[in-house]
Amino acid sequence: MDCERAEEEILESFAEGRLRESGGDLELHLASCEKCRTFLEAQRMLDLRLSAAISAPSLSPAFRASLAERLQHEAVPVWPEFLPDAAHVAGCLCATALCAWVLPFAGASVWIAGLAFTVVTYLLQAAVQGSLEIWGQDP
Ligand SMILES: [Zn+2]
């Protein structure tokens, strides 16, 4: 075992909370390497100082259940994803039908203008939604 690997195992042991059983390779290396023993002792001192300085907050017994309940509520979307698109198309169809009935133009030209308006505004809505989703993502 070389010093680099020994240091990695020493650091991993602090993350796991104990020295890992590595078949004695680390112990053999530590017995013969002053540099790695010094590194291990420095890490132990740092771990002790950090443990003394930083204490974990105490959580109430109901915390875990409350957190699980909140996560479950946040995971289920309230509205289906297609709802804005469906509302947009339905609104445009209603508005176009109303215009074809009320306006003094030929019905076909109103329906063509309504279809064009629906497509253009749908694309605009999709662009705005996409930019909002990108903006709302974590960096
Ligand atoms: Zn070493």
GROMACS .gro file of C-alpha atoms and ligand atoms in nm:
model
  140
    1MET     CA    1   0.000   0.000   0.000
    2ASP     CA    2   0.135   0.343  -0.089
    3CYS     CA    3   0.090   0.663   0.111
    4GLU     CA    4  -0.176   0.805  -0.121
    5ARG     CA    5  -0.396   0.496  -0.082
    6ALA     CA    6  -0.335   0.493   0.295
    7GLU     CA    7  -0.449   0.855   0.325
    8GLU     CA    8  -0.761   0.777   0.123
    9GLU     CA    9  -0.848   0.486   0.353
   10ILE     CA   10  -0.783   0.699   0.661
   11LEU     CA   11  -1.017   0.971   0.533
   12GLU     CA   12  -1.280   0.715   0.437
   13SER     CA   13  -1.262   0.566   0.784
   14PHE     CA   14  -1.364   0.898   0.936
   15ALA     CA   15  -1.658   0.922   0.697
   16GLU     CA   16  -1.765   0.571   0.796
   17GLY     CA   17  -1.703   0.634   1.164
   18ARG     CA   18  -1.435   0.371   1.217
   19LEU     CA   19  -1.116   0.234   1.068
   20ARG     CA   20  -1.210  -0.006   0.795
   21GLU     CA   21  -1.080  -0.361   0.796
   22SER     CA   22  -0.851  -0.370   0.496
   23GLY     CA   23  -0.688  -0.702   0.564
   24GLY     CA   24  -0.419  -0.536   0.770
   25ASP     CA   25  -0.269  -0.346   0.475
   26LEU     CA   26  -0.335  -0.008   0.633
   27GLU     CA   27  -0.210  -0.122   0.972
   28LEU     CA   28   0.106  -0.261   0.814
   29HIS     CA   29   0.162   0.062   0.628
   30LEU     CA   30   0.100   0.272   0.939
   31ALA     CA   31   0.349   0.063   1.134
   32SER     CA   32   0.622   0.148   0.888
   33CYS     CA   33   0.530   0.502   0.773
   34GLU     CA   34   0.577   0.799   1.004
   35LYS     CA   35   0.415   1.037   0.754
   36CYS     CA   36   0.087   0.844   0.746
   37ARG     CA   37   0.081   0.799   1.124
   38THR     CA   38   0.118   1.176   1.156
   39PHE     CA   39  -0.160   1.222   0.900
   40LEU     CA   40  -0.387   0.981   1.092
   41GLU     CA   41  -0.319   1.158   1.422
   42ALA     CA   42  -0.386   1.499   1.265
   43GLN     CA   43  -0.716   1.371   1.126
   44ARG     CA   44  -0.813   1.225   1.467
   45MET     CA   45  -0.741   1.558   1.638
   46LEU     CA   46  -0.938   1.746   1.373
   47ASP     CA   47  -1.228   1.501   1.409
   48LEU     CA   48  -1.229   1.542   1.787
   49ARG     CA   49  -1.218   1.921   1.767
   50LEU     CA   50  -1.496   1.932   1.510
   51SER     CA   51  -1.708   1.689   1.713
   52ALA     CA   52  -1.665   1.909   2.020
   53ALA     CA   53  -1.738   2.232   1.833
   54ILE     CA   54  -2.032   2.118   1.624
   55SER     CA   55  -2.317   1.928   1.781
   56ALA     CA   56  -2.601   1.778   1.585
   57PRO     CA   57  -2.938   1.941   1.652
   58SER     CA   58  -3.181   1.734   1.850
   59LEU     CA   59  -3.492   1.644   1.655
   60SER     CA   60  -3.832   1.579   1.800
   61PRO     CA   61  -3.964   1.222   1.774
   62ALA     CA   62  -4.231   1.338   1.528
   63PHE     CA   63  -3.977   1.496   1.291
   64ARG     CA   64  -3.925   1.189   1.072
   65ALA     CA   65  -4.299   1.127   1.029
   66SER     CA   66  -4.363   1.495   0.960
   67LEU     CA   67  -4.085   1.510   0.701
   68ALA     CA   68  -4.212   1.195   0.525
   69GLU     CA   69  -4.562   1.341   0.514
   70ARG     CA   70  -4.440   1.672   0.369
   71LEU     CA   71  -4.231   1.495   0.105
   72GLN     CA   72  -4.527   1.283   0.005
   73HIS     CA   73  -4.742   1.593  -0.042
   74GLU     CA   74  -4.478   1.772  -0.245
   75ALA     CA   75  -4.416   1.473  -0.473
   76VAL     CA   76  -4.772   1.464  -0.608
   77PRO     CA   77  -4.842   1.747  -0.854
   78VAL     CA   78  -5.168   1.929  -0.790
   79TRP     CA   79  -5.250   1.988  -1.156
   80PRO     CA   80  -5.178   1.762  -1.453
   81GLU     CA   81  -4.892   1.887  -1.672
   82PHE     CA   82  -5.112   1.911  -1.982
   83LEU     CA   83  -5.368   2.142  -1.816
   84PRO     CA   84  -5.214   2.476  -1.932
   85ASP     CA   85  -5.201   2.350  -2.291
   86ALA     CA   86  -5.558   2.216  -2.279
   87ALA     CA   87  -5.687   2.539  -2.120
   88HIS     CA   88  -5.507   2.744  -2.385
   89VAL     CA   89  -5.652   2.548  -2.679
   90ALA     CA   90  -6.002   2.541  -2.525
   91GLY     CA   91  -5.991   2.915  -2.457
   92CYS     CA   92  -5.876   2.991  -2.811
   93LEU     CA   93  -6.147   2.768  -2.960
   94CYS     CA   94  -6.416   2.942  -2.754
   95ALA     CA   95  -6.285   3.287  -2.845
   96THR     CA   96  -6.262   3.197  -3.214
   97ALA     CA   97  -6.616   3.054  -3.216
   98LEU     CA   98  -6.744   3.367  -3.044
   99CYS     CA   99  -6.563   3.588  -3.298
  100ALA     CA  100  -6.700   3.383  -3.592
  101TRP     CA  101  -7.051   3.428  -3.452
  102VAL     CA  102  -7.026   3.799  -3.360
  103LEU     CA  103  -6.788   3.959  -3.613
  104PRO     CA  104  -6.920   4.060  -3.956
  105PHE     CA  105  -6.652   3.867  -4.149
  106ALA     CA  106  -6.666   3.542  -4.339
  107GLY     CA  107  -6.656   3.244  -4.101
  108ALA     CA  108  -6.361   3.074  -4.271
  109SER     CA  109  -6.134   3.379  -4.242
  110VAL     CA  110  -6.215   3.414  -3.871
  111TRP     CA  111  -6.142   3.044  -3.811
  112ILE     CA  112  -5.809   3.072  -4.001
  113ALA     CA  113  -5.713   3.383  -3.802
  114GLY     CA  114  -5.818   3.207  -3.480
  115LEU     CA  115  -5.610   2.900  -3.568
  116ALA     CA  116  -5.307   3.116  -3.648
  117PHE     CA  117  -5.351   3.307  -3.320
  118THR     CA  118  -5.381   2.978  -3.131
  119VAL     CA  119  -5.061   2.836  -3.282
  120VAL     CA  120  -4.857   3.155  -3.229
  121THR     CA  121  -4.972   3.202  -2.870
  122TYR     CA  122  -4.921   2.830  -2.797
  123LEU     CA  123  -4.559   2.856  -2.912
  124LEU     CA  124  -4.514   3.174  -2.707
  125GLN     CA  125  -4.662   3.000  -2.401
  126ALA     CA  126  -4.432   2.699  -2.451
  127ALA     CA  127  -4.128   2.930  -2.475
  128VAL     CA  128  -4.226   3.113  -2.155
  129GLN     CA  129  -4.289   2.782  -1.972
  130GLY     CA  130  -3.950   2.649  -2.084
  131SER     CA  131  -3.769   2.960  -1.969
  132LEU     CA  132  -3.949   2.949  -1.632
  133GLU     CA  133  -3.854   2.583  -1.584
  134ILE     CA  134  -3.489   2.661  -1.660
  135TRP     CA  135  -3.500   2.960  -1.427
  136GLY     CA  136  -3.657   2.753  -1.147
  137GLN     CA  137  -3.396   2.476  -1.159
  138ASP     CA  138  -3.120   2.463  -0.902
  139PRO     CA  139  -2.779   2.569  -1.029
  140ZN      ZN  140   0.258   0.635   0.416
   0.00000   0.00000   0.00000
